[in-house]
Coordinates of C-alpha atoms and ligand atoms in Angstrom, one line a residue:
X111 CA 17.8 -94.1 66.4
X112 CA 16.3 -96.4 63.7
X113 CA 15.6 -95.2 60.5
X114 CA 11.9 -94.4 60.6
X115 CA 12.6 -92.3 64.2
X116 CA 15.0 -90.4 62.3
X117 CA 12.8 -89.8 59.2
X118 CA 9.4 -89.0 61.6
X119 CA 11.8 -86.2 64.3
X120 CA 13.2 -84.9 60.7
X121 CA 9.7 -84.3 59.0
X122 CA 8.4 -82.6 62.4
X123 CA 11.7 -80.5 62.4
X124 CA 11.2 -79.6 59.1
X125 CA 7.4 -79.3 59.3
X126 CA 5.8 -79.4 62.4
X127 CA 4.1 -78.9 64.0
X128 CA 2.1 -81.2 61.9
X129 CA -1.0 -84.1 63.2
X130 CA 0.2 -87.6 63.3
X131 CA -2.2 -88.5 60.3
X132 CA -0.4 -85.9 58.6
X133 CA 3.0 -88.0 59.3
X134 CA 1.6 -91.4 58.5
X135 CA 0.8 -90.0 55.1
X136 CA 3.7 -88.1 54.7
X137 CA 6.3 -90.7 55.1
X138 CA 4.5 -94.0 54.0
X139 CA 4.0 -95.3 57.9
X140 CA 1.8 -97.8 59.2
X141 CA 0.0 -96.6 62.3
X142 CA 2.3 -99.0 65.2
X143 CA 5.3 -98.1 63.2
X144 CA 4.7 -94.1 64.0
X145 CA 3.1 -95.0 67.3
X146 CA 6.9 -96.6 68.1
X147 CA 8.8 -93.7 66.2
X148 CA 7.0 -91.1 68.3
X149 CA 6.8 -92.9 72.1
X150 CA 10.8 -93.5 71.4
X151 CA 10.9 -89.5 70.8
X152 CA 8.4 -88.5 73.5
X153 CA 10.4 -90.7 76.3
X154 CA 13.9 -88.9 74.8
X155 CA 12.3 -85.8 75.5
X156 CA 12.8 -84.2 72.2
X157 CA 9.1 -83.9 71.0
X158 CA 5.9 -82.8 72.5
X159 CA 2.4 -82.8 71.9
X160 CA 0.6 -78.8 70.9
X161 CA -3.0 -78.2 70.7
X162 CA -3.7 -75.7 68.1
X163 CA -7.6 -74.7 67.4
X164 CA -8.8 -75.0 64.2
X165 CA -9.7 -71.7 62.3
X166 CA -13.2 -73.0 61.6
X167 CA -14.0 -73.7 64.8
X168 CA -14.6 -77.1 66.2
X169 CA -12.1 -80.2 68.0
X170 CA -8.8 -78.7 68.8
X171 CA -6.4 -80.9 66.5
X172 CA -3.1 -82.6 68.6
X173 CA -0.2 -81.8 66.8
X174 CA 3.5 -82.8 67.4
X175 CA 6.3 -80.5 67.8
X176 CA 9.9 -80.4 68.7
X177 CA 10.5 -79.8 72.4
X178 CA 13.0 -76.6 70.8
X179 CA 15.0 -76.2 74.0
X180 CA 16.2 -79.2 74.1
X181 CA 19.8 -78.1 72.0
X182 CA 21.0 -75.3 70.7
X183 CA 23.4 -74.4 67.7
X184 CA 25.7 -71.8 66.9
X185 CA 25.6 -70.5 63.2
X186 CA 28.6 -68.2 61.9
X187 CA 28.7 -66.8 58.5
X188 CA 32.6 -65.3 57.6
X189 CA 33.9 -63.1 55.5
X190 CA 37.0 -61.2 54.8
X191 CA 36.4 -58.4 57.6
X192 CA 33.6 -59.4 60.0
X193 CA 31.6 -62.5 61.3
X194 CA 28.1 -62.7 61.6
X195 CA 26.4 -65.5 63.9
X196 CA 23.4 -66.9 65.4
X197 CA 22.5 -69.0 68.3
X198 CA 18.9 -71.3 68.0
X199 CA 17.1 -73.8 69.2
X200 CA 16.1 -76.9 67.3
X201 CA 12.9 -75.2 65.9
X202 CA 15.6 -72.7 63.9
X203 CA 14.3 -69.9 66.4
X204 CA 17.4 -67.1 66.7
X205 CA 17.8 -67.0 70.3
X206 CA 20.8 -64.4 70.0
X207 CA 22.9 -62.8 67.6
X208 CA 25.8 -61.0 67.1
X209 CA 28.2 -59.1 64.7
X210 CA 32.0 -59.1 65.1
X211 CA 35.1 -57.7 63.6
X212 CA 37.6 -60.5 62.2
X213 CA 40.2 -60.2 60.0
X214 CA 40.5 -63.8 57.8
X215 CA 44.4 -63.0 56.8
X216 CA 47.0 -63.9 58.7
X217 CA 48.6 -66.4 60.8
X218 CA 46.4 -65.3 63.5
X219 CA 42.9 -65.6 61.8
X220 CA 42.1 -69.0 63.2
X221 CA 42.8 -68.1 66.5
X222 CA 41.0 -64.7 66.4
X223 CA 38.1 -66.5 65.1
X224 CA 38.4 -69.8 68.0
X225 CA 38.4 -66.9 70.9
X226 CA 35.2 -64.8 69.2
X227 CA 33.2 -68.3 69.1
X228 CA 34.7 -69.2 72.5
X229 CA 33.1 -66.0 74.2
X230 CA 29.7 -67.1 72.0
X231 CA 29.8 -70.5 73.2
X232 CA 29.9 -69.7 76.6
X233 CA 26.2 -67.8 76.4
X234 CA 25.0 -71.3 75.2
X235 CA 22.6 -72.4 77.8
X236 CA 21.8 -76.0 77.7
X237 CA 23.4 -78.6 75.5
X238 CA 25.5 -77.2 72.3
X239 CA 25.0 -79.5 69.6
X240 CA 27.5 -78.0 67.2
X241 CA 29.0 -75.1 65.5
X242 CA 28.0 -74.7 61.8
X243 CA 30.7 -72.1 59.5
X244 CA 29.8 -70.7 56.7
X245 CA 32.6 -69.4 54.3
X246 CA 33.4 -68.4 50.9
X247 CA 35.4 -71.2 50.1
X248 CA 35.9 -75.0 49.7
X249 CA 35.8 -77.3 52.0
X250 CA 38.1 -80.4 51.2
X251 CA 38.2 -83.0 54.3
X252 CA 34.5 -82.5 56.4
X253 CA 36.4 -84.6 59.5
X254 CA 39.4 -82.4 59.7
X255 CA 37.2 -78.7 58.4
X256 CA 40.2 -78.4 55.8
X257 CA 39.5 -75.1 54.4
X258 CA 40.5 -73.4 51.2
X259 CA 39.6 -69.6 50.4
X260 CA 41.0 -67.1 47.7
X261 CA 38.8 -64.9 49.4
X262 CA 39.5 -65.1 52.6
X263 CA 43.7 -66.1 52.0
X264 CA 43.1 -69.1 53.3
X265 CA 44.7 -72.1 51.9
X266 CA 44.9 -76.1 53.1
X267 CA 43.7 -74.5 56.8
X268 CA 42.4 -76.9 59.2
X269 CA 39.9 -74.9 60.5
X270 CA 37.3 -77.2 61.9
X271 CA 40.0 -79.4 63.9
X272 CA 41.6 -76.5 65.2
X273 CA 38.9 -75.0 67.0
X274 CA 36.7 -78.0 67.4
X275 CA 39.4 -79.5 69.5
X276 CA 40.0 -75.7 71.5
X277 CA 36.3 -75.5 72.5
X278 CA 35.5 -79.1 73.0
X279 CA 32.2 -79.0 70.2
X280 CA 32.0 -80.7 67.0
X281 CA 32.6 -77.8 64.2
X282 CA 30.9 -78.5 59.9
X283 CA 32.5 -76.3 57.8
X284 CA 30.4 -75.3 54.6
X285 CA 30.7 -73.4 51.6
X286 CA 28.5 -70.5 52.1
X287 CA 26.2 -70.5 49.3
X288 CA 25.7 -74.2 50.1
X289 CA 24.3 -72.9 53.8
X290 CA 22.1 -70.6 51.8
X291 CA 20.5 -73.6 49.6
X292 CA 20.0 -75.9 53.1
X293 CA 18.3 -72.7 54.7
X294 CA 16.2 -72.1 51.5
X295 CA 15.0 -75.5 51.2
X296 CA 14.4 -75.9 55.3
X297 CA 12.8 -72.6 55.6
X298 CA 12.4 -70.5 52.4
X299 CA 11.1 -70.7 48.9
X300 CA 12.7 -74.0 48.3
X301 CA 10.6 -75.8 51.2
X302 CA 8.1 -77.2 48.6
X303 CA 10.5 -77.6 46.0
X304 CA 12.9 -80.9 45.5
X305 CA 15.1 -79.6 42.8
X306 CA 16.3 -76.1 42.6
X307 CA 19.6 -73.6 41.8
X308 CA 20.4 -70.8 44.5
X309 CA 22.8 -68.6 42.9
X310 CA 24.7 -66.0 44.6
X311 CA 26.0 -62.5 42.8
X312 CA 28.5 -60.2 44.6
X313 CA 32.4 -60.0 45.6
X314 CA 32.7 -63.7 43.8
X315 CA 29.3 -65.5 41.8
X316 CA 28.5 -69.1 43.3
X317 CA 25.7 -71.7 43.3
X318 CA 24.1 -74.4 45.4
X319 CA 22.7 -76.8 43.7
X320 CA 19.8 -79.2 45.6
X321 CA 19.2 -81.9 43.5
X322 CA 15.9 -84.1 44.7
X323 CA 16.1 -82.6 48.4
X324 CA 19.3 -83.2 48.9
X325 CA 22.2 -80.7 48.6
X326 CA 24.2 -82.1 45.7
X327 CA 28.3 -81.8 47.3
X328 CA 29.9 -83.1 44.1
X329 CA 33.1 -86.0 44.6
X330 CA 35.4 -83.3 45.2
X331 CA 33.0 -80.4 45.7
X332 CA 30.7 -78.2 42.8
X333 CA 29.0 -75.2 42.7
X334 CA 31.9 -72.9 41.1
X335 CA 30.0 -71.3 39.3
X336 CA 31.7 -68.1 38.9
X337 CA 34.4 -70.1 37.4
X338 CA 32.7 -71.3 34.1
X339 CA 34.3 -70.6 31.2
X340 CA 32.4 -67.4 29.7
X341 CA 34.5 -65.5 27.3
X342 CA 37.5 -66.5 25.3
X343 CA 40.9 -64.8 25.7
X344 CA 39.5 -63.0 29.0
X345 CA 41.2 -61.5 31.5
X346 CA 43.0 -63.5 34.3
X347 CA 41.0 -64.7 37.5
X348 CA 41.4 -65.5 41.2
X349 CA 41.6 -69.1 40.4
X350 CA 44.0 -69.2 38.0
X351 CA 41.9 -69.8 34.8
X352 CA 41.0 -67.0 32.2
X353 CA 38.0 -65.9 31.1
X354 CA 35.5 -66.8 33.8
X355 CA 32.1 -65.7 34.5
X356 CA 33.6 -63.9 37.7
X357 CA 36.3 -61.8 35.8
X358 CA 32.9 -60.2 33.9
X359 CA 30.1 -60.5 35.9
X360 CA 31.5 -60.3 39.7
X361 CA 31.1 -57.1 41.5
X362 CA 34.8 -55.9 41.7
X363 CA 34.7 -57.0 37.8
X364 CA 31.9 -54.5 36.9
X365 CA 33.6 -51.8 39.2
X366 CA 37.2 -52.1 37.5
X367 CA 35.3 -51.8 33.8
X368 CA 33.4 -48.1 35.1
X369 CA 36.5 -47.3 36.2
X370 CA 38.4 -47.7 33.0
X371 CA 35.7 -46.2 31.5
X372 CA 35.7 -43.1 33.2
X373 CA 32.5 -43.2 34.6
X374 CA 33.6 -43.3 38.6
X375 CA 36.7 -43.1 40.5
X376 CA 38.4 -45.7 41.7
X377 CA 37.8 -45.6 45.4
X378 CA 33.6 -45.2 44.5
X379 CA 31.5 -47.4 46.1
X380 CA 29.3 -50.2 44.4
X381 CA 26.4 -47.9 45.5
X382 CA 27.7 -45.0 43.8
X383 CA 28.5 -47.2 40.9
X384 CA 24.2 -48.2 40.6
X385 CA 23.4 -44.7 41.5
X386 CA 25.2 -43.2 38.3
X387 CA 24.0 -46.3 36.2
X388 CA 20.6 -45.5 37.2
X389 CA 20.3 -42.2 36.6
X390 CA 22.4 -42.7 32.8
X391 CA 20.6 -45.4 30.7
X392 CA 23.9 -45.8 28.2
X393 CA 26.2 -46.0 31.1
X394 CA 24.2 -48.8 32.7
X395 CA 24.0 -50.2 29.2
X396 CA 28.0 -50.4 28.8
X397 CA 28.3 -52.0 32.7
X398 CA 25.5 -54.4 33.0
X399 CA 24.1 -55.3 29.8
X400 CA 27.2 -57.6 28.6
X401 CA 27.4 -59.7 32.3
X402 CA 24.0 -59.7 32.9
X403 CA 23.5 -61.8 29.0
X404 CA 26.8 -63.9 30.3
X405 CA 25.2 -64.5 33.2
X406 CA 21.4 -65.8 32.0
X407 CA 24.0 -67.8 29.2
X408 CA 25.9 -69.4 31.9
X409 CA 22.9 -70.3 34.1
X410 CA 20.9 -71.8 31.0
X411 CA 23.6 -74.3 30.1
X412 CA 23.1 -75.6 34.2
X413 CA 19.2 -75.4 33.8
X414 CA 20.0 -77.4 30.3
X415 CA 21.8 -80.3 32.6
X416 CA 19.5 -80.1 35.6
X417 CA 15.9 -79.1 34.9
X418 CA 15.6 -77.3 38.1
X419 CA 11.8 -75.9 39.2
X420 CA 13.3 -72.7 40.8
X421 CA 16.2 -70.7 40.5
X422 CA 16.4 -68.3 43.4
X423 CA 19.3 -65.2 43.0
X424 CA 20.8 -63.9 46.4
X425 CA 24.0 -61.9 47.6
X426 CA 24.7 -58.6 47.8
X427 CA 25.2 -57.9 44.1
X428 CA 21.2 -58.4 43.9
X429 CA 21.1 -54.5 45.4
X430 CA 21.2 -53.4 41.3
X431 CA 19.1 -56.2 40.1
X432 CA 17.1 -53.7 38.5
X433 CA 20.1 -53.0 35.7
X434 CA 20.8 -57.1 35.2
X435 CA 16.9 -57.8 35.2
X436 CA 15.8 -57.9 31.6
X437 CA 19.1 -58.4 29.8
X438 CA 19.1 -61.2 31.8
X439 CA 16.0 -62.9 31.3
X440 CA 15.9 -62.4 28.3
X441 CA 19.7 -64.5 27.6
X442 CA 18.5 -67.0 30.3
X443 CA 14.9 -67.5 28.1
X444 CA 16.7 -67.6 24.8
X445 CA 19.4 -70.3 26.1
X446 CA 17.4 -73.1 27.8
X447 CA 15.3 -75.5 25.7
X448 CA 12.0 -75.0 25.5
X449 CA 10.8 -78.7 27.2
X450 CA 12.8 -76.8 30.3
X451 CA 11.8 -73.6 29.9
X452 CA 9.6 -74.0 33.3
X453 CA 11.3 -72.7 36.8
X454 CA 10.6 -70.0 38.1
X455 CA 13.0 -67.1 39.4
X456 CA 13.0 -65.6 42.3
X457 CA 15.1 -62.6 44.0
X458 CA 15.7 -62.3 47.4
X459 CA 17.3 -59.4 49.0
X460 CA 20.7 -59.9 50.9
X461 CA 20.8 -60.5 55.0
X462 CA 23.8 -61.4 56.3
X463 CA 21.7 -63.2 58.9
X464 CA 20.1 -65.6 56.8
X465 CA 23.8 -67.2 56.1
X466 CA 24.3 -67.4 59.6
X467 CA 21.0 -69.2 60.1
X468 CA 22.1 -71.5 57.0
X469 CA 25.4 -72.1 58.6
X470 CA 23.2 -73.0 62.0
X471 CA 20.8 -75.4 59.6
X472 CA 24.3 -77.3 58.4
X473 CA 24.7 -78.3 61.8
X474 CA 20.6 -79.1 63.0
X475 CA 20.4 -80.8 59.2
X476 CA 23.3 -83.2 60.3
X477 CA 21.4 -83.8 63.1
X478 CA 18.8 -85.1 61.8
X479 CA 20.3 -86.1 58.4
X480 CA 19.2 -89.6 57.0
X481 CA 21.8 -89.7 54.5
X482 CA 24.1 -92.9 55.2
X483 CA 27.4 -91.4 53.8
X484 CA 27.8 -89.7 57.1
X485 CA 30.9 -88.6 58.8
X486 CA 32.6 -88.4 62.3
X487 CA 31.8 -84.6 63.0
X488 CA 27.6 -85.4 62.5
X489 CA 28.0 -88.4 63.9
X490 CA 29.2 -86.6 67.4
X491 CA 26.4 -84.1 66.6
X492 CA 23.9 -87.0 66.6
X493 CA 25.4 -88.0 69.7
X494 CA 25.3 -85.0 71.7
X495 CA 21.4 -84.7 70.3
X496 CA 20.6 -87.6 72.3
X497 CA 22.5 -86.9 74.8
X498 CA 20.7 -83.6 75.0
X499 CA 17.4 -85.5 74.9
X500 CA 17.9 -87.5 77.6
X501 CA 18.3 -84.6 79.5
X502 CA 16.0 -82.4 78.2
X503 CA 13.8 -82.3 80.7
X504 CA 16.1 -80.8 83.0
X505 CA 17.9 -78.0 80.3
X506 CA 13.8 -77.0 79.4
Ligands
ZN295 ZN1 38.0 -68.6 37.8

């Protein structure tokens, strides 16, 4: 596909359905070079003309869509005991989803997790374009899926390979808060916004960064966020390092300080935990108030370096935002100069099934992905895309 195809299928996948006019002024486009972008996706069967009536009344307006059957995408979202995933269509549409146990330790994780997608893969009707797996991790060779976890004990694992090659379909590995920020800025609050910070509170603390519409991925990777340095001498973390933001402000951080301080037992939950900080102002005062200024602290020194519009806080530590909330903003206010002091936050609550559907996005994004630094995983995704739209007539 030439460059301006890709570029006109990428803004109706993102957008549409939306009017040709709409296009041409979109992306810059003379009139015969859309008219060639759109005949070359019409006879590829992978878009279509809607009619959708105007709410004032008057000429219905033509407006071009994705023909959504054409593929279909499996979207998994990992983590240490279960894996959540979604099947859609190339308008992001679930089709299906499901919920599975998996355990990530142990020789026998990869396998474990090959024969749940393999049972999955097999209720994909039509062309598969890909499986997209999200994971609390790193990912350090996109051909080969080479995976690296604390979380999940996963170390050097070639997880993509393994089970691309078992179940025949190209496999993009992705950190999952990385999945989130695609999915936000396909689908959610960061649609109209080209530079914003998704940051993610819970077990660990991470952050996707998209830097003028693009996910920023780093040289190596970036993103660890929970592994800033926030407090000298600290205590010891998962990585190795001392004194990160995760060995204060993660979850299993804040639980280990209200049990040395008396104020729960060590096998409450985190929901017991917000429950007795709710109800006790000086308890939640002594748990929350020190992590939640580290936290805003942290996060202005990144708003400092990147100016971001929006900075939209997920994961399931959100479920006491209530106790972070104005210790927070107040840290996060007082930290960033004032020239910057513009985005906006946003909370979302935490679904499980929005990470699939990011991990899904990973896989439709490289389909559609004019970035030239490509690799040979989205290349076979492009691939089977066309190959899906030659026959999409048939699969619709
Ligand atoms: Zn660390």
């Amino acid at each position: 596909m030439r460059d301006s195809t890709n570029e006109v299928l990428r803004a109706i996948a993102t957008y549409g359905p939306i009017s040709r006019a709409q296009l041409a002024r979109d992306l810059g486009l003379s009139g015969p070079t859309l008219t060639q972008s759109t005949r070359y996706l019409f006879e590829r069967g992978l878009i279509t003309e809607l009619e959708q009536s105007p709410s004032t009344g008057g000429r219905p307006a033509t407006l071009l869509g994705l023909v959504a059957n054409a593929g279909q995408v499996l979207g998994v979202k990992l983590a240490e005991d279960h894996a959540v995933g979604v099947c859609v269509n190339l308008n992001s549409e679930i089709l299906w989803s499901f919920e599975e146990p998996f355990s990530s330790r142990g020789e026998k994780a990869v396998a474990e997790l090959t024969r749940i997608l393999r049972k999955h893969v097999k209720k994909v009707r039509g062309q598969l374009l890909g499986i997209g797996i999200g994971f609390p991790g790193v990912v350090s060779s996109v051909d080969a899926g080479t995976a690296h976890s604390s979380m999940l004990g996963w170390d050097n694992l070639k997880v993509g390979l393994t089970i691309s090659n078992s179940l025949n379909t190209p496999v993009l590995l992705e950190n999952d808060v990385n999945t989130l920020a695609v999915t936000e800025s396909l689908y959610g609050h960061g649609r109209d916004v080209s530079n914003f910070l998704t940051v993610t509170l819970g077990r660990g603390i991470g952050m996707g960064l998209v830097i003028n519409g693009e996910l920023y991925a780093g040289a190596y990777g970036a993103g660890e966020f929970g592994h800033v340095s926030a407090v000298t001498d600290g205590l010891e973390c998962e990585c190795g390092k001392f004194g990160c933001l995760e060995t204060v402000a993660s979850s299993p951080a804040i639980q280990a300080k209200a049990v040395r301080a008396g104020y729960v037992s060590a096998n409450a939950t985190m929901t017991d935990l917000l429950n007795i900080a709710r109800r006790d102002k000086k308890i939640a005062l002594d748990l929350f108030r020190v992590p939640a200024e580290l936290l805003g602290l942290a996060l202005a020194n990144v708003v400092n370096v990147f100016g971001p519009e929006l900075i939209l806080i997920s994961g399931e530590g959100v479920e006491g935002w209530d106790l972070w909330k104005s210790a927070f903003e107040k840290s996060l206010e007082a930290n960033v100069v004032a020239a910057l002091r513009k985005y906006d936050v946003e909370v979302d609550p935490w679904d499980d099934m929005k990470w699939a559907l990011g991990a899904s996005a990973i896989v439709l994004q490289a389909s559609l992905s004019r970035s030239p630094h490509t690799n040979s995983v989205s290349n076979e995704v492009k691939n089977r895309l066309r190959i899906a739209s030659d026959s999409g007539k048939r699969i619709s």
